Short mmCIF file of C-alpha atoms in Angstrom, two decimals:
data_model
loop_
_atom_site.label_atom_id
_atom_site.label_comp_id
_atom_site.label_asym_id
_atom_site.label_seq_id
_atom_site.Cartn_x
_atom_site.Cartn_y
_atom_site.Cartn_z
CA MET H 1 -6.07 3.91 37.73
CA ARG H 2 -7.16 0.96 38.76
CA THR H 3 -11.35 0.00 40.29
CA HIS H 4 -11.60 -3.16 40.19
CA GLU H 5 -9.13 -5.45 42.56
CA PRO H 6 -6.42 -4.06 42.88
CA GLU H 7 -4.39 -6.37 44.37
CA LEU H 8 -5.21 -9.45 41.91
CA GLN H 9 -3.31 -10.07 38.94
CA ARG H 10 -4.78 -8.45 36.18
CA VAL H 11 -5.00 -10.94 32.90
CA VAL H 12 -6.92 -9.83 29.02
CA VAL H 13 -7.63 -12.78 27.28
CA ILE H 14 -7.80 -12.22 23.17
CA GLY H 15 -9.35 -13.86 20.96
CA GLY H 16 -12.22 -16.79 20.53
CA GLY H 17 -13.91 -20.01 18.99
CA THR H 18 -13.98 -23.50 22.22
CA GLY H 19 -9.71 -22.09 22.00
CA LEU H 20 -10.01 -19.37 23.90
CA SER H 21 -12.86 -21.55 26.40
CA VAL H 22 -10.71 -24.00 27.60
CA ILE H 23 -8.30 -21.57 28.94
CA LEU H 24 -10.76 -19.23 30.41
CA ARG H 25 -12.46 -22.61 32.73
CA GLY H 26 -8.50 -23.10 34.35
CA LEU H 27 -7.66 -19.47 34.81
CA LYS H 28 -11.13 -17.93 36.61
CA GLN H 29 -9.86 -21.18 39.30
CA GLU H 30 -6.78 -18.95 40.41
CA HIS H 31 -6.94 -15.41 42.05
CA LEU H 32 -7.51 -13.39 39.09
CA HIS H 33 -9.13 -10.28 37.71
CA ILE H 34 -9.83 -11.86 34.14
CA THR H 35 -10.97 -9.34 31.03
CA ALA H 36 -11.82 -11.25 27.61
CA ILE H 37 -11.94 -9.71 24.24
CA VAL H 38 -14.05 -11.19 21.70
CA THR H 39 -13.47 -11.53 18.35
CA VAL H 40 -16.92 -10.45 16.47
CA ALA H 41 -16.60 -11.11 12.87
CA ASP H 42 -18.03 -15.09 13.18
CA ASP H 43 -21.27 -15.20 10.24
CA GLY H 44 -22.30 -18.48 10.47
CA GLY H 45 -24.60 -20.80 13.04
CA SER H 46 -26.77 -19.56 15.06
CA SER H 47 -24.70 -16.31 15.33
CA GLY H 48 -25.03 -15.55 12.19
CA ARG H 49 -28.87 -15.52 11.27
CA LEU H 50 -29.43 -13.57 14.94
CA ARG H 51 -26.86 -10.71 13.02
CA GLU H 52 -28.73 -11.03 9.87
CA GLU H 53 -32.07 -10.87 11.25
CA MET H 54 -31.92 -8.83 14.14
CA ASP H 55 -28.63 -6.10 13.02
CA MET H 56 -26.45 -7.36 16.52
CA LEU H 57 -23.25 -8.40 16.65
CA PRO H 58 -22.65 -12.25 17.11
CA PRO H 59 -23.34 -13.45 20.52
CA GLY H 60 -21.80 -16.68 19.77
CA ASP H 61 -17.95 -17.16 21.20
CA ILE H 62 -19.57 -14.40 23.46
CA ARG H 63 -21.79 -17.00 24.89
CA ASN H 64 -18.96 -19.35 25.43
CA VAL H 65 -17.12 -17.53 26.96
CA LEU H 66 -20.15 -16.38 29.28
CA THR H 67 -20.77 -19.82 30.22
CA ALA H 68 -16.26 -20.77 30.32
CA LEU H 69 -16.15 -17.72 32.84
CA ALA H 70 -19.54 -18.62 35.07
CA ASP H 71 -20.04 -19.49 38.37
CA THR H 72 -23.21 -21.72 38.46
CA GLU H 73 -24.91 -24.71 38.37
CA PRO H 74 -24.16 -27.81 35.08
CA LEU H 75 -27.07 -27.35 34.12
CA MET H 76 -27.42 -23.94 33.47
CA GLU H 77 -24.23 -24.31 31.59
CA ARG H 78 -26.87 -27.09 30.21
CA LEU H 79 -28.70 -24.66 29.15
CA MET H 80 -26.78 -22.06 27.72
CA GLN H 81 -25.49 -24.10 25.66
CA HIS H 82 -28.51 -26.35 23.90
CA ARG H 83 -29.37 -26.50 20.79
CA PHE H 84 -32.32 -26.81 19.19
CA THR H 85 -33.47 -29.37 16.27
CA THR H 86 -36.30 -29.14 15.96
CA GLY H 87 -38.76 -26.18 15.30
CA THR H 88 -40.31 -23.78 12.43
CA GLY H 89 -37.53 -21.08 13.40
CA LEU H 90 -35.26 -22.33 16.94
CA ALA H 91 -34.26 -25.22 15.29
CA GLY H 92 -30.40 -24.53 14.70
CA HIS H 93 -30.79 -21.64 17.55
CA ASN H 94 -28.72 -22.17 20.41
CA LEU H 95 -30.25 -21.66 23.71
CA GLY H 96 -27.54 -19.05 25.45
CA ASN H 97 -27.63 -17.09 21.68
CA LEU H 98 -30.68 -16.17 21.86
CA LEU H 99 -30.55 -14.92 25.59
CA ILE H 100 -27.79 -12.72 25.01
CA ALA H 101 -29.95 -11.73 21.62
CA ALA H 102 -33.60 -10.70 24.10
CA MET H 103 -30.58 -8.82 26.50
CA ASN H 104 -29.74 -7.39 23.56
CA GLU H 105 -33.32 -6.07 22.85
CA ILE H 106 -34.40 -5.25 26.49
CA THR H 107 -31.08 -2.77 26.99
CA GLY H 108 -31.50 -1.48 23.08
CA ASP H 109 -27.28 -1.15 23.19
CA PHE H 110 -25.03 -5.18 23.13
CA VAL H 111 -22.59 -4.00 25.27
CA THR H 112 -24.84 -3.56 28.28
CA ALA H 113 -26.68 -6.90 27.12
CA VAL H 114 -23.26 -8.71 27.43
CA LYS H 115 -22.62 -6.60 31.07
CA LYS H 116 -26.00 -7.71 32.54
CA LEU H 117 -26.47 -11.60 31.25
CA SER H 118 -22.90 -11.51 33.39
CA ARG H 119 -24.50 -10.67 36.36
CA VAL H 120 -27.28 -13.41 35.97
CA LEU H 121 -25.31 -16.14 35.25
CA ALA H 122 -22.17 -14.98 38.09
CA VAL H 123 -19.33 -14.40 35.24
CA ARG H 124 -16.08 -14.31 37.59
CA GLY H 125 -14.50 -11.18 35.07
CA ASP H 126 -15.58 -9.23 31.81
CA VAL H 127 -16.72 -10.44 29.16
CA LEU H 128 -16.16 -7.58 26.26
CA PRO H 129 -16.57 -8.12 22.76
CA ALA H 130 -13.65 -6.67 20.32
CA SER H 131 -16.31 -3.95 19.09
CA ASN H 132 -19.33 -2.59 18.97
CA GLN H 133 -19.74 -2.22 15.18
CA SER H 134 -20.74 -5.14 13.55
CA ILE H 135 -17.88 -6.34 11.67
CA LEU H 136 -17.37 -7.68 8.37
CA LEU H 137 -14.03 -10.58 7.98
CA LYS H 138 -12.95 -10.66 4.58
CA ALA H 139 -9.34 -12.52 3.78
CA GLU H 140 -7.47 -11.98 0.33
CA MET H 141 -6.18 -16.06 -0.82
CA GLU H 142 -2.12 -15.98 -2.21
CA ASP H 143 -4.39 -16.36 -6.05
CA GLY H 144 -5.49 -13.08 -5.38
CA SER H 145 -9.03 -13.73 -4.50
CA ILE H 146 -10.92 -12.45 -2.19
CA VAL H 147 -13.30 -14.69 0.29
CA VAL H 148 -16.16 -13.19 1.81
CA GLY H 149 -16.56 -13.90 5.96
CA GLU H 150 -15.50 -15.40 8.68
CA SER H 151 -17.29 -19.17 8.48
CA GLN H 152 -16.24 -19.33 4.83
CA ILE H 153 -12.26 -19.00 4.96
CA PRO H 154 -11.00 -22.63 5.89
CA LEU H 155 -13.26 -23.77 3.06
CA ALA H 156 -11.93 -22.36 0.80
CA GLY H 157 -9.23 -24.65 0.35
CA LYS H 158 -6.58 -22.13 -0.34
CA PRO H 159 -3.27 -20.27 1.10
CA ILE H 160 -4.51 -16.76 3.18
CA LYS H 161 -2.37 -14.39 2.74
CA ARG H 162 -3.46 -11.85 4.80
CA VAL H 163 -7.57 -11.02 6.11
CA PHE H 164 -9.65 -7.41 6.10
CA LEU H 165 -11.68 -6.19 8.38
CA ASP H 166 -15.10 -4.73 6.30
CA PRO H 167 -15.07 -1.45 7.94
CA ALA H 168 -11.16 -1.03 8.24
CA ASP H 169 -11.90 2.00 11.26
CA ALA H 170 -14.16 -0.12 12.86
CA VAL H 171 -12.90 0.51 16.91
CA PRO H 172 -12.54 -0.46 19.77
CA LEU H 173 -14.29 -0.44 22.39
CA ASN H 174 -12.77 1.59 25.38
CA ASP H 175 -13.29 -0.75 28.14
CA ALA H 176 -10.90 -2.69 26.06
CA LEU H 177 -8.76 -0.67 25.45
CA THR H 178 -8.41 0.54 29.43
CA ALA H 179 -8.06 -3.07 30.13
CA ILE H 180 -5.03 -3.93 28.47
CA SER H 181 -3.30 -0.67 29.42
CA GLU H 182 -3.58 -2.52 32.33
CA ALA H 183 -2.89 -5.62 31.97
CA ASP H 184 -0.28 -7.26 33.93
CA ILE H 185 -0.20 -10.18 30.75
CA ILE H 186 -2.06 -10.05 27.81
CA VAL H 187 -2.60 -13.98 26.24
CA LEU H 188 -4.05 -14.63 23.13
CA GLY H 189 -4.44 -18.04 21.62
CA PRO H 190 -5.10 -20.17 21.57
CA GLY H 191 -7.91 -20.44 18.83
CA SER H 192 -8.26 -20.19 15.05
CA LEU H 193 -5.62 -17.78 13.79
CA TYR H 194 -6.86 -16.13 11.32
CA THR H 195 -10.81 -16.25 11.88
CA SER H 196 -9.92 -15.31 15.88
CA ILE H 197 -7.41 -14.30 16.87
CA VAL H 198 -6.25 -12.13 14.62
CA PRO H 199 -9.38 -10.41 12.92
CA ASN H 200 -9.00 -8.09 17.09
CA LEU H 201 -5.62 -7.37 15.94
CA LEU H 202 -7.01 -5.87 13.31
CA VAL H 203 -9.48 -3.47 15.51
CA HIS H 204 -8.45 -0.16 14.51
CA GLY H 205 -6.01 1.05 18.15
CA LEU H 206 -5.96 -2.71 19.52
CA PHE H 207 -3.38 -3.79 18.17
CA GLU H 208 -2.10 0.54 19.32
CA GLU H 209 -2.68 -0.08 23.12
CA ILE H 210 -1.89 -4.08 23.01
CA GLN H 211 1.94 -2.48 21.52
CA ARG H 212 1.97 0.17 24.22
CA ALA H 213 0.97 -2.35 27.03
CA SER H 214 3.99 -2.32 29.49
CA ALA H 215 1.96 -6.57 29.88
CA GLN H 216 4.03 -9.16 29.15
CA LYS H 217 2.76 -10.36 26.30
CA LEU H 218 2.35 -13.87 25.33
CA TYR H 219 1.74 -16.54 22.29
CA ILE H 220 -0.60 -19.95 23.30
CA CYS H 221 0.26 -21.74 20.15
CA ASN H 222 -2.69 -23.96 18.35
CA VAL H 223 -1.46 -27.99 19.28
CA MET H 224 -2.48 -29.34 16.04
CA THR H 225 -2.91 -26.80 12.70
CA GLN H 226 -6.27 -26.34 11.35
CA PRO H 227 -7.03 -27.37 8.26
CA GLY H 228 -8.01 -24.38 5.45
CA GLU H 229 -6.53 -22.31 7.98
CA THR H 230 -2.92 -23.00 9.32
CA ASP H 231 -2.20 -26.15 6.30
CA GLY H 232 1.79 -27.22 7.13
CA TYR H 233 1.99 -24.20 9.93
CA THR H 234 5.32 -24.68 12.81
CA ALA H 235 4.14 -22.42 16.07
CA ALA H 236 6.56 -20.06 14.38
CA ASP H 237 4.38 -19.52 10.84
CA HIS H 238 1.66 -18.69 14.00
CA VAL H 239 4.35 -16.16 15.32
CA GLU H 240 4.57 -14.68 11.48
CA ALA H 241 1.58 -14.26 10.68
CA MET H 242 0.90 -11.84 13.14
CA TYR H 243 3.62 -10.41 12.17
CA ARG H 244 2.68 -9.71 8.80
CA HIS H 245 -1.25 -7.66 10.04
CA VAL H 246 0.61 -6.03 12.33
CA SER H 247 3.56 -5.10 10.65
CA VAL H 248 6.42 -5.47 14.21
CA PRO H 249 7.06 -7.56 16.24
CA PHE H 250 4.68 -7.33 19.47
CA LEU H 251 5.58 -10.60 21.73
CA ASP H 252 7.58 -11.62 24.46
CA THR H 253 6.79 -15.64 25.14
CA ILE H 254 5.16 -18.26 22.92
CA MET H 255 3.71 -21.21 25.06
CA VAL H 256 4.25 -24.57 22.86
CA ASN H 257 2.90 -28.10 23.76
CA SER H 258 5.84 -30.50 24.90
CA ALA H 259 3.67 -33.93 24.17
CA GLU H 260 3.62 -36.30 22.35
CA ILE H 261 0.12 -36.87 20.15
CA PRO H 262 -0.04 -41.00 20.60
CA PRO H 263 -0.64 -42.08 16.85
CA HIS H 264 -4.24 -43.18 17.07
CA ILE H 265 -5.57 -39.46 18.13
CA GLN H 266 -2.68 -38.10 14.92
CA GLU H 267 -4.62 -40.47 12.94
CA LYS H 268 -8.24 -39.62 13.77
CA TYR H 269 -6.89 -34.91 12.52
CA ALA H 270 -5.41 -36.47 9.50
CA GLU H 271 -9.19 -37.95 8.21
CA LYS H 272 -10.04 -33.86 7.92
CA GLY H 273 -6.38 -32.08 6.95
CA ALA H 274 -5.16 -32.10 10.42
CA THR H 275 -1.02 -31.83 12.09
CA PRO H 276 0.59 -31.48 15.27
CA VAL H 277 2.06 -28.35 15.37
CA ASP H 278 6.01 -28.20 15.08
CA SER H 279 7.68 -25.80 17.62
CA ASP H 280 10.01 -25.53 15.71
CA ILE H 281 12.19 -23.81 18.61
CA GLU H 282 15.34 -22.44 16.84
CA ARG H 283 13.53 -20.83 15.15
CA LEU H 284 11.45 -19.33 17.34
CA LYS H 285 14.80 -19.04 19.70
CA GLN H 286 15.73 -16.27 16.11
CA MET H 287 12.61 -14.11 16.45
CA GLY H 288 13.77 -13.24 20.81
CA LEU H 289 10.81 -15.17 21.46
CA SER H 290 10.85 -16.79 25.79
CA ILE H 291 9.25 -20.17 24.84
CA ILE H 292 7.68 -22.31 27.39
CA ALA H 293 6.90 -26.57 25.73
CA GLU H 294 5.61 -27.78 28.25
CA PRO H 295 2.96 -31.11 28.20
CA MET H 296 0.24 -29.17 27.79
CA VAL H 297 -2.96 -31.36 26.26
CA THR H 298 -5.83 -33.85 27.35
CA PHE H 299 -7.25 -36.16 24.73
CA GLY H 300 -10.52 -37.16 26.01
CA ASP H 301 -12.86 -38.72 24.40
CA GLY H 302 -10.48 -38.29 21.45
CA TYR H 303 -9.44 -34.80 20.52
CA LEU H 304 -7.30 -33.00 21.90
CA ARG H 305 -7.73 -30.52 24.51
CA HIS H 306 -5.38 -28.19 26.14
CA ASP H 307 -5.32 -29.06 29.15
CA ALA H 308 -6.30 -25.53 31.26
CA THR H 309 -5.70 -26.02 34.19
CA SER H 310 -1.57 -26.31 33.64
CA VAL H 311 -1.56 -23.90 31.15
CA SER H 312 -3.30 -21.47 33.52
CA LYS H 313 -0.59 -22.73 35.72
CA GLN H 314 2.29 -21.93 33.54
CA VAL H 315 0.39 -18.71 33.27
CA VAL H 316 0.52 -17.33 36.93
CA ALA H 317 4.13 -18.95 36.98
CA LEU H 318 5.03 -16.46 34.38
CA MET H 319 3.27 -13.45 35.82
CA ASN H 320 5.04 -13.92 38.87
CA ARG H 321 8.75 -14.56 37.49
CA ARG H 322 8.27 -10.91 36.32
CA LYS H 323 7.19 -9.60 39.09
CA GLU H 324 9.39 -11.16 40.84
#
């Protein structure tokens, strides 16, 4: 039974990192009910310190999503994202992370803290951690070695065979399962394949709910490869990696970028070992996927970003086509 805004189509977006936040900024401009299910395996930087020192879930990805969905003044957004550069103990911390940590301490529960802060920030939608348990992400590399920690996996410099959770039986929130079951569309990505997207699928029971859901399942593919994580991957390789982790095909549609990446942008990314993701259209068709191939990037400040408005319009159009 739907309890919130029954006239709105319902979008569940699953992932983490900056890619998820960019897409949410576009979706919140549409007439939709949005639920963001966010990975909680981050163990680096300010999030990692708070996780260790305060025995709480890492707040970084949650903070980015809250800020993206918030109906706030630009100054409040700057405050949420402000990172201290000086101060004993403060340097390196992000103000938004500290706000979440404070609310967590006040309420005694991370999920309640996020809900209350959502109200303070007038967030448009629901923001949920994938699990309310502390999760450590590990990776088995192709050479058999094990790398421990989300922040360490891309630094290993080895091809990844699989990632897995510790504990393996981490359970999802009931609210997340309900949102998935009621969704009109479930969107995965864009974002780091092995450290932002796949970890959500490994939370015990979450993928099973995705598989059962009648909603369309859409994957928004990254535009560039990620050094240490998806070196040389095509779009089809991204999909196959997800399927390998859950042992079954489950996606209906993939969205890939069709715009040419300017040479000077490619050169900038090549310095860090990143290259454009080949769309690999024929292989995607052989996998039975519907394909949305559209220009969906912006090139501001010399870096690539998904065009949040264009991507969101495509998501809405996809839902409407099915509705009709």
